[in-house]
XYZ file of C-alpha atoms in Angstrom:
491
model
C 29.952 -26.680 -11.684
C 26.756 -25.414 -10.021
C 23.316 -23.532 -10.551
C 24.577 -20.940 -8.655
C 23.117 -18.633 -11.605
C 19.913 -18.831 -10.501
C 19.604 -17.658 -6.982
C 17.026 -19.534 -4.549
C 14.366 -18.065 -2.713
C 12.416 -18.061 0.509
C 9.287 -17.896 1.362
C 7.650 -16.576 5.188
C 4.827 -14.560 5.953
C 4.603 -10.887 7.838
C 2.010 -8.909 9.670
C -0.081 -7.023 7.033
C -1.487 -4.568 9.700
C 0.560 -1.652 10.277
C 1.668 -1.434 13.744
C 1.723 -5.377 14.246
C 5.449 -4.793 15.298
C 6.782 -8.360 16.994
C 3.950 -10.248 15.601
C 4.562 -12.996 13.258
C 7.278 -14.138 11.923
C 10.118 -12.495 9.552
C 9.395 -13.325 6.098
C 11.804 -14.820 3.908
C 14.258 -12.858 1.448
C 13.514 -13.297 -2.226
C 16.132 -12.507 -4.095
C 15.710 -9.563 -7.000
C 16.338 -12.129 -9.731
C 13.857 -14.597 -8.350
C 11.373 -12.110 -7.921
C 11.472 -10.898 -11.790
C 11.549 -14.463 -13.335
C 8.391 -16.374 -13.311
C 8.142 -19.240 -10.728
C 7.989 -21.980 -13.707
C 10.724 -20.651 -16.085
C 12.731 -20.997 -12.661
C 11.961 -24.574 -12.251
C 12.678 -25.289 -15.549
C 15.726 -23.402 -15.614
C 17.071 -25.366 -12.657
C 15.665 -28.689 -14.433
C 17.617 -27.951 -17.181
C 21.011 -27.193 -15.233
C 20.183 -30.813 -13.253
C 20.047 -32.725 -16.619
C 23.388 -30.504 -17.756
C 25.298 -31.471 -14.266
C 23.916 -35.347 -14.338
C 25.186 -35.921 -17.645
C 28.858 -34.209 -17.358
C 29.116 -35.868 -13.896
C 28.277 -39.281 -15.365
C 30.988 -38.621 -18.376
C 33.652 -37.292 -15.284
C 32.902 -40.473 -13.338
C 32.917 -42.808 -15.964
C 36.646 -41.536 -16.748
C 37.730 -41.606 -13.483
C 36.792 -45.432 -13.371
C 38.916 -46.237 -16.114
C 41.771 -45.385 -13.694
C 40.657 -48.215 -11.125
C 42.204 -51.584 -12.299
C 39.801 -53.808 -10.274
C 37.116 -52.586 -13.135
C 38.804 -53.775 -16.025
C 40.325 -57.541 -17.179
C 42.696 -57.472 -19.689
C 41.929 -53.902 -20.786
C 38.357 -54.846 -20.741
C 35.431 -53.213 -18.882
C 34.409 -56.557 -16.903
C 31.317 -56.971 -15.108
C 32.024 -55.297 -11.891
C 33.026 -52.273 -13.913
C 29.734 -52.783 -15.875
C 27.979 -52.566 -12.460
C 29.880 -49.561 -11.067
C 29.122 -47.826 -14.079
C 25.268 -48.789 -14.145
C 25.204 -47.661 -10.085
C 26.408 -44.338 -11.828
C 23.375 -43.593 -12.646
C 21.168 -43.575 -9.745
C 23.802 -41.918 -7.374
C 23.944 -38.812 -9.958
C 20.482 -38.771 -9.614
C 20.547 -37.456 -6.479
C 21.832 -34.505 -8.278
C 18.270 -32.926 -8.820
C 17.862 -32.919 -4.675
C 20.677 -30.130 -4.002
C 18.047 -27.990 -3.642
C 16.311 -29.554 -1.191
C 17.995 -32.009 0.313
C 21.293 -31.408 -0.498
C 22.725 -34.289 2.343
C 21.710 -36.796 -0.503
C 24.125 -35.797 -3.135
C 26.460 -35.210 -0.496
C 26.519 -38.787 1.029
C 26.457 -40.035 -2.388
C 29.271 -38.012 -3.751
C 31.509 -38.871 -0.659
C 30.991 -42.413 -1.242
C 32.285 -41.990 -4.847
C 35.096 -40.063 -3.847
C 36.417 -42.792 -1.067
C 35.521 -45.450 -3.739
C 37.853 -43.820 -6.458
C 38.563 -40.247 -6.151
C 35.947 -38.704 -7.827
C 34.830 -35.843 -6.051
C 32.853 -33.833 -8.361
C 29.046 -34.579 -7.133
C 30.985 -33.918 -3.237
C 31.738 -30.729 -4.200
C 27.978 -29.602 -6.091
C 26.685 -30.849 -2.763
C 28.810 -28.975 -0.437
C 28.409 -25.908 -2.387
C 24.564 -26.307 -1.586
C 25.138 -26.761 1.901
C 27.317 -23.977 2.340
C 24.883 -21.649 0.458
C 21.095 -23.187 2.706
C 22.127 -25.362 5.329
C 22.363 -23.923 9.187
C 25.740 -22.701 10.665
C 26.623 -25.962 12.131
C 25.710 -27.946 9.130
C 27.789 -26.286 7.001
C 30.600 -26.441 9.574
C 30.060 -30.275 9.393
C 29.716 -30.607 6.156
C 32.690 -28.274 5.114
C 35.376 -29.992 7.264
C 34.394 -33.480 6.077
C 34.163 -33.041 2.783
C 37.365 -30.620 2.447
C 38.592 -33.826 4.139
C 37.737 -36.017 1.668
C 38.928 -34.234 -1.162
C 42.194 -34.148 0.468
C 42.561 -37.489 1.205
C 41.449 -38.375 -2.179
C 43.763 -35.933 -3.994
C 46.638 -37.194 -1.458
C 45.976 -40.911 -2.720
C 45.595 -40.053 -6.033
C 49.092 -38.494 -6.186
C 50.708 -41.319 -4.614
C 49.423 -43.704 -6.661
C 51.386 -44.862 -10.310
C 50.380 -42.615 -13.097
C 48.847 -44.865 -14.867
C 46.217 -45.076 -11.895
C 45.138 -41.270 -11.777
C 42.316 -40.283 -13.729
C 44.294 -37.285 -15.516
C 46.640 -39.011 -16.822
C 44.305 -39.586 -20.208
C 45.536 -36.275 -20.913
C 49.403 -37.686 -20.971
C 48.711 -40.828 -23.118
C 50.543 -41.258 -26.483
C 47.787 -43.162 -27.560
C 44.276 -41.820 -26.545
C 42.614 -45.047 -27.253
C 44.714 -47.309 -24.987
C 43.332 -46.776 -21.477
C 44.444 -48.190 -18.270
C 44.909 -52.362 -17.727
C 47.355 -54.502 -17.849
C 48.800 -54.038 -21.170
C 47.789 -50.169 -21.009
C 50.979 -47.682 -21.860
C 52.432 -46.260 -18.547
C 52.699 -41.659 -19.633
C 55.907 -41.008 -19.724
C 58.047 -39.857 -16.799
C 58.338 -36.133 -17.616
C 54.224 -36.043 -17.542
C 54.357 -37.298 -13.714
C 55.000 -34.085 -12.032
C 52.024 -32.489 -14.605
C 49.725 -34.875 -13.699
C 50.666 -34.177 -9.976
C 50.364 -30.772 -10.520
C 47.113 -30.748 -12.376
C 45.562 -33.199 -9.532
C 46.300 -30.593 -6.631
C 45.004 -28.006 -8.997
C 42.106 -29.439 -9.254
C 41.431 -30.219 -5.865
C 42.249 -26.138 -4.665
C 39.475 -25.126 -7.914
C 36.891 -27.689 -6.723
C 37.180 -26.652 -3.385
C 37.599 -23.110 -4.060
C 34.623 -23.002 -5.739
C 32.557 -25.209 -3.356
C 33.198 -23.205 -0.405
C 34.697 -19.624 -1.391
C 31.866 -19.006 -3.999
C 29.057 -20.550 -1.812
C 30.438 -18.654 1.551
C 30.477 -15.689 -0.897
C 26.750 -16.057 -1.828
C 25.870 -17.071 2.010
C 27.020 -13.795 2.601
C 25.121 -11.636 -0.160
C 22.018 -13.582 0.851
C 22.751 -12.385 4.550
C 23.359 -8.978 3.562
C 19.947 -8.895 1.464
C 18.201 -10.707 4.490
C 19.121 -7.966 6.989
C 18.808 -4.868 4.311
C 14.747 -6.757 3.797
C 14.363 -6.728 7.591
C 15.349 -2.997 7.883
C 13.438 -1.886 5.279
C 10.051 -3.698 6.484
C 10.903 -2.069 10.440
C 11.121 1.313 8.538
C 7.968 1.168 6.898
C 6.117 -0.449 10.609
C 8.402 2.504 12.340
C 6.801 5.139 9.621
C 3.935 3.217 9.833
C 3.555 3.650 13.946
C 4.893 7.274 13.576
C 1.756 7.905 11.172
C -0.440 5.969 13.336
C 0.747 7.985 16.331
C -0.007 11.448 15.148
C -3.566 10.314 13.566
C -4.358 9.135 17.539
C -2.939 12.862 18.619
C -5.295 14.308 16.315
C -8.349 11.850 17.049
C -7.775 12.490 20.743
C -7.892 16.308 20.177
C -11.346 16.617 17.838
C -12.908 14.168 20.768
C -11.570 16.855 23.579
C -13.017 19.838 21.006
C -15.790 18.159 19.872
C -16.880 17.068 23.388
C -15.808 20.466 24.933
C -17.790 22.347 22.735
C -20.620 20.360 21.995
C -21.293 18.756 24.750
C -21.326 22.117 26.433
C -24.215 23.431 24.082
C -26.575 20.674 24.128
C -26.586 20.317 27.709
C -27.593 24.136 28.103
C -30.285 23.388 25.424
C -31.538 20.185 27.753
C -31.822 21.790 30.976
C -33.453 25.239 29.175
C -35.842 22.937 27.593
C -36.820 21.490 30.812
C -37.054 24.382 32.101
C -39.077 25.313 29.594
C -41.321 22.786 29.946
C -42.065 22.812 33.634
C -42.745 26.171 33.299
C -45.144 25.971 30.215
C -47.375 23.765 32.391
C -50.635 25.978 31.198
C -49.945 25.639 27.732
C -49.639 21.871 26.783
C -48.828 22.481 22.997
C -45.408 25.030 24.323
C -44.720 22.401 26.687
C -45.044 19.342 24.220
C -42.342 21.057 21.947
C -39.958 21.850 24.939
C -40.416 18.241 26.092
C -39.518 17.045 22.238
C -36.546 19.550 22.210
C -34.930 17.877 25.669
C -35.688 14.388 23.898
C -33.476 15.599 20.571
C -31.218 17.401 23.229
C -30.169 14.235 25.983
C -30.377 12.249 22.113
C -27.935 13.920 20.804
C -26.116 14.227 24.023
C -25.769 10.453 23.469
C -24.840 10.350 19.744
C -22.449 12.908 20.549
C -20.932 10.688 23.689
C -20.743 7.409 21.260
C -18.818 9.798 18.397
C -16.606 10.707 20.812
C -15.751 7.180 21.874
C -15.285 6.351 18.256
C -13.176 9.337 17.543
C -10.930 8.295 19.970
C -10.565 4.245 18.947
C -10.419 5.359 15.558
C -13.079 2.635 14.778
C -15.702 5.064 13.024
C -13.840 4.691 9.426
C -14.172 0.916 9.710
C -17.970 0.658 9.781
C -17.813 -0.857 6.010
C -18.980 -3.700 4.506
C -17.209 -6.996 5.290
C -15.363 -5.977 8.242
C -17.281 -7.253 10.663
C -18.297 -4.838 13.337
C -21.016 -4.952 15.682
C -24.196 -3.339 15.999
C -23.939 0.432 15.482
C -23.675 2.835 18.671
C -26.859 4.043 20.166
C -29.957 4.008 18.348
C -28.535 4.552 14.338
C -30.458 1.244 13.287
C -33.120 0.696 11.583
C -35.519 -0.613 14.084
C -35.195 3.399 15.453
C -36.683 4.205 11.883
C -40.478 5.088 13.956
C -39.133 6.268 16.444
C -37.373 8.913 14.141
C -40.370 9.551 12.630
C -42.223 10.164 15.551
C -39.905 12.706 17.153
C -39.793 14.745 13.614
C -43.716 14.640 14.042
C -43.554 15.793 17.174
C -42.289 19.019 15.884
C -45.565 19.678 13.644
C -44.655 17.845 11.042
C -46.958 15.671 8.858
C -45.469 12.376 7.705
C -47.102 9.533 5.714
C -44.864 6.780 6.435
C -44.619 3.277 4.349
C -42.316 1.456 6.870
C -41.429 -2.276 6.084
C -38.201 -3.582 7.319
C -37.448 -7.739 7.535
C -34.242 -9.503 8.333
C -33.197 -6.853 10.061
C -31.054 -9.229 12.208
C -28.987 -10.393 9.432
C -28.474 -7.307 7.783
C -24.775 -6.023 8.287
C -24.154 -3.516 10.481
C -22.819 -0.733 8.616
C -25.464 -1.484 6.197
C -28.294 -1.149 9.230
C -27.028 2.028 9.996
C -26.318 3.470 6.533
C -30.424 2.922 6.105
C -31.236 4.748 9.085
C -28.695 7.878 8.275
C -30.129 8.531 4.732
C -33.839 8.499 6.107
C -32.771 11.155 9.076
C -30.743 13.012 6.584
C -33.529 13.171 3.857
C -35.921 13.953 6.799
C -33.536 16.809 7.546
C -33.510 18.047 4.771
C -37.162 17.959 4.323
C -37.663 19.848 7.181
C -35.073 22.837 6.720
C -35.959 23.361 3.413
C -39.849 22.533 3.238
C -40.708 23.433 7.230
C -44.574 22.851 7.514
C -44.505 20.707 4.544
C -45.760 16.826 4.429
C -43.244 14.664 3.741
C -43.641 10.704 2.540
C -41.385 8.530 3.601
C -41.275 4.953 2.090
C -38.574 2.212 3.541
C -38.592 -1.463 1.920
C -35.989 -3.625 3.228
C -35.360 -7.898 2.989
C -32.795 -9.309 2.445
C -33.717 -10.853 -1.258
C -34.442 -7.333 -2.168
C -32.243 -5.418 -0.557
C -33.139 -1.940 0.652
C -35.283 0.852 -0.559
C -35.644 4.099 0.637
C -37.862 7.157 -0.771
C -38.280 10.192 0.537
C -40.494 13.226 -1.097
C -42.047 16.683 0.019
C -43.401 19.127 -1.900
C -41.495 22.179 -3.027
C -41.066 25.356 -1.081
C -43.916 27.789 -1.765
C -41.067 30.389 -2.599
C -40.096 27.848 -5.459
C -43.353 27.069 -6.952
C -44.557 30.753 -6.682
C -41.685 32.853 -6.918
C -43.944 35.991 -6.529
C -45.805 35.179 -3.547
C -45.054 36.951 0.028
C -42.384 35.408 2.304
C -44.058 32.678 4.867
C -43.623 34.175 8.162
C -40.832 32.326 10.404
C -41.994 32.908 14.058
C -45.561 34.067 15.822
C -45.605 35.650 18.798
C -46.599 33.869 21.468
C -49.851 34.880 23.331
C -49.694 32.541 26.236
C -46.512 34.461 27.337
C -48.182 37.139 27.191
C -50.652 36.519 29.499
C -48.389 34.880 31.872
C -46.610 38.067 32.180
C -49.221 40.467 32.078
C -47.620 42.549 29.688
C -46.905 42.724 25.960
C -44.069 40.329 25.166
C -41.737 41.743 22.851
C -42.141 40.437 19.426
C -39.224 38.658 18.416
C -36.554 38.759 15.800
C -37.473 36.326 12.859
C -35.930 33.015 13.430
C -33.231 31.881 10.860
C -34.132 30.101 8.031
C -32.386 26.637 7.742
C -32.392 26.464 4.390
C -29.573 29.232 4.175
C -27.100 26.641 6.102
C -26.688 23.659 4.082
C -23.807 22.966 2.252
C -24.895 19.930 0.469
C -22.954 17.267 2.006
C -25.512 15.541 3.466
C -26.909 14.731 -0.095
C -23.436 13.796 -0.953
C -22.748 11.812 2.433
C -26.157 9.648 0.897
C -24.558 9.085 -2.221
C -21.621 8.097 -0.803
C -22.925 5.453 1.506
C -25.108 3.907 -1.512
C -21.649 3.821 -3.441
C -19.976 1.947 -0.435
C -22.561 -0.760 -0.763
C -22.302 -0.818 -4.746
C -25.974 0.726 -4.649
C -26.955 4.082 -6.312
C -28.910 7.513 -4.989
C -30.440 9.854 -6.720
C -31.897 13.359 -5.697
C -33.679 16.253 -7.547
C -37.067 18.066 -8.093
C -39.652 15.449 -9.596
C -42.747 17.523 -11.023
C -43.332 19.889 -7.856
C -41.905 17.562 -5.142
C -38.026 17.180 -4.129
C -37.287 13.585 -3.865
C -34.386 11.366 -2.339
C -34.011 8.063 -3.396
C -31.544 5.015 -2.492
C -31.499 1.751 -3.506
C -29.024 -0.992 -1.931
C -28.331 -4.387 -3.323
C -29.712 -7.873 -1.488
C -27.375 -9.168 1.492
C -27.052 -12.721 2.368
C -29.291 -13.523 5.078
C -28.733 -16.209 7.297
C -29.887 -19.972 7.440
């Protein structure tokens, strides 16, 4: 009698952020079946179970006029039969609204079944109601149309035989219909056609409301078994979250503990250094640098911290957004880079031309300025003394371009050649002190303590932006190269 088959579906909307716990609203169940079948063989399928109800509704109907004598004349259909029959048709109609509005069909079957008894469409609407409709809607809609069908079932019994629409069934003669001259059943089918009338009634209403309280329920169930899962996964979700901050919050403690610690005994040596180096300018110029990397770093180190702690540092990728990077990681710091790596002896030929360097996304701005400091690193660990070329293009129709190239270690080119040595003694301290200062151990050599990630942290900033790096010896120099693709500047 109703669609019930295929189940309906709701649709709502719910935070896609983990942690957003309270923040917009539930979404809607979706039943397993109408999540497997395709949103148009649905439709269809419920088109096709419309046209199936409208046309054994208007068959039902039609029958149950025939049992109304103020339709016929002389056992004829006359014409305000002809029009009840032709207002059949638009009030089944209403029919393909039960899912949506499903108070059409019911006002429309309740006036068919106080016109004559038919309460077929009543009951397809009810069962609707009872299934979407609110709590007091189906309350309303359940008492008044379970009084209906009572009342029409009641008058229907009490009425001659010949008068109730199941008495077809008890005709001798199936052609002969109800009028004036139509056969009265005989009397032993009375108390069948009684009996069949009340049965039909308790089906019709048994389905209407038992079935569609019955899928009320299993939608309920479903409904609160959706809304437990989805606060699992947020309470998993915030339990994750939870012990990432706990472990954020203690690298920032260890990394600023530790650290922090070191670099500020390397500043305030360095200006110690430096005030008392006063007679030689070129000891004093590198102490001065090494305070400048020292209360730098001291800085980068405070800002990584910070970002350690928000757990913001993983978001710094295209698209999201975020403002200018921390401290001085941007590209306009690209000389000033420079100048503090020449300021420890080294030569650099730089080929520096940066534009649009306002519209340039931020993680993209200080992706640029990483690779050059790590290629400039690496430059100077493993080629100390060596010059290095440093070429940075950057628009934003072109993108960005970064080379970097120094000439190989002398151990590399000439295998058999003496070791350079790593430290000098220095004379100035030794005439500062009047005696002969010790000659020192040799300093470590830098190459020995890469790992190769920061070659692999380049390529994996070029791959973020869909750009490419490449690395290796190139005749007798060792050059870096990253490419980026064009961003959109603005108008």
């Amino acid at each position: 009698m109703s669609d019930h088959s295929v189940p309906p579906s709701a649709s709502g909307r719910e935070s896609s952020a983990p942690g957003t716990v309270g923040r917009g609203r539930p979404a809607g169940v979706r039943f397993a079946l109408s999540r497997k079948i395709p949103r148009g063989v649905r439709i269809a399928g419920s088109i096709l179970i419309g046209m199936v109800l409208f046309l054994f509704g208007l068959l039902c109907s039609a029958m149950a006029l025939t049992a109304n004598a103020w339709a016929f004349s002389d056992g004829v259909l006359n014409d305000t039969g002809i029009v009840a029959v032709l207002l059949l048709v638009p009030v089944w109609g209403s029919v393909f609204l039960r899912h949506r509005w499903p108070w059409v069909p019911f006002i429309a079957g309740a006036g068919l079944t106080i016109a004559w008894g038919d309460a077929l469409l009543l009951l397809i609407a009810l069962f609707h109601l009872v299934i979407r409709a609110p709590k007091r809607q189906v309350v309303t809609a359940s008492v008044v149309g379970t009084t209906l069908v009572v009342l029409g079932t009641v008058r229907m019994c009490l009425a001659p035989a010949q008068h109730n629409p199941f008495s077809i069934f008890f005709l001798p003669d199936p052609a002969q219909v109800t009028g004036v001259e139509a056969t009265i059943p005989p009397e032993d089918s009375f108390l069948a056609i009684g009996i069949m009338t009340i049965a039909a009634c308790a089906i019709g209403l048994g389905i209407s409301l038992g079935v569609g309280v019955l899928l009320r329920r299993t939608r309920r169930m479903r409904a609160v078994e959706s809304l437990a899962q989805r606060e699992s996964l947020r309470n998993e979700s915030l339990t994750a979250e939870l012990a990432r901050q706990s472990e954020r919050e203690l690298l920032a403690r260890e990394l600023h503990d530790t650290l922090s610690h070191r670099l500020s005994v390397i500043s305030l040596h360095s200006g110690a250094l430096e005030v008392g180096a006063q007679a030689d300018p070129e000891v004093a110029s590198t102490a001065s640098a090494l305070r400048q990397e020292a209360r730098a770093s001291l800085e980068d180190l405070r800002h990584l911290v910070g970002g350690v702690r928000d757990g913001n540092l993983a978001d710094l990728r295209p698209g999201h957004g975020q403002p200018a990077p921390p401290n001085s990681a941007s590209m306009r710091s690209i000389p000033q880079l420079i100048a503090s790596v020449q300021s420890t002896g080294t030569i650099i030929r730089p080929s520096i031309i940066i534009q649009d360097v306002d519209t340039c996304p931020p993680a993209l701005d200080r992706a640029v300025y990483r690779i050059v400091q790590e290629a400039l690193t690496n430059s100077m660990k493993h080629a100390p003394n060596s010059p290095v070329t440093v070429d940075v293009n950057v628009s934003a129709a072109g993108g960005a371009r970064i080379s970097v190239a120094n000439p190989l270690a002398q151990e590399r080119r000439f295998p058999d050649a003496p070791p350079r040595p790593q430290f000098a003694p220095d004379s100035a301290a030794r005439r500062t002190s009047g005696a002969a200062a010790p000659v020192p151990e040799p300093a470590t050599d830098l190459a020995s303590t890469g790992t190769g990630s920061g070659l692999e942290g380049i390529r994996e900033r070029t791959d973020m932006f869909g750009g490419h790096a490449s690395f290796g010896v190139r005749g007798e120099e060792f050059l870096v190269e990253a490419e980026f693709p064009p961003f959109a500047a603005e108008a």
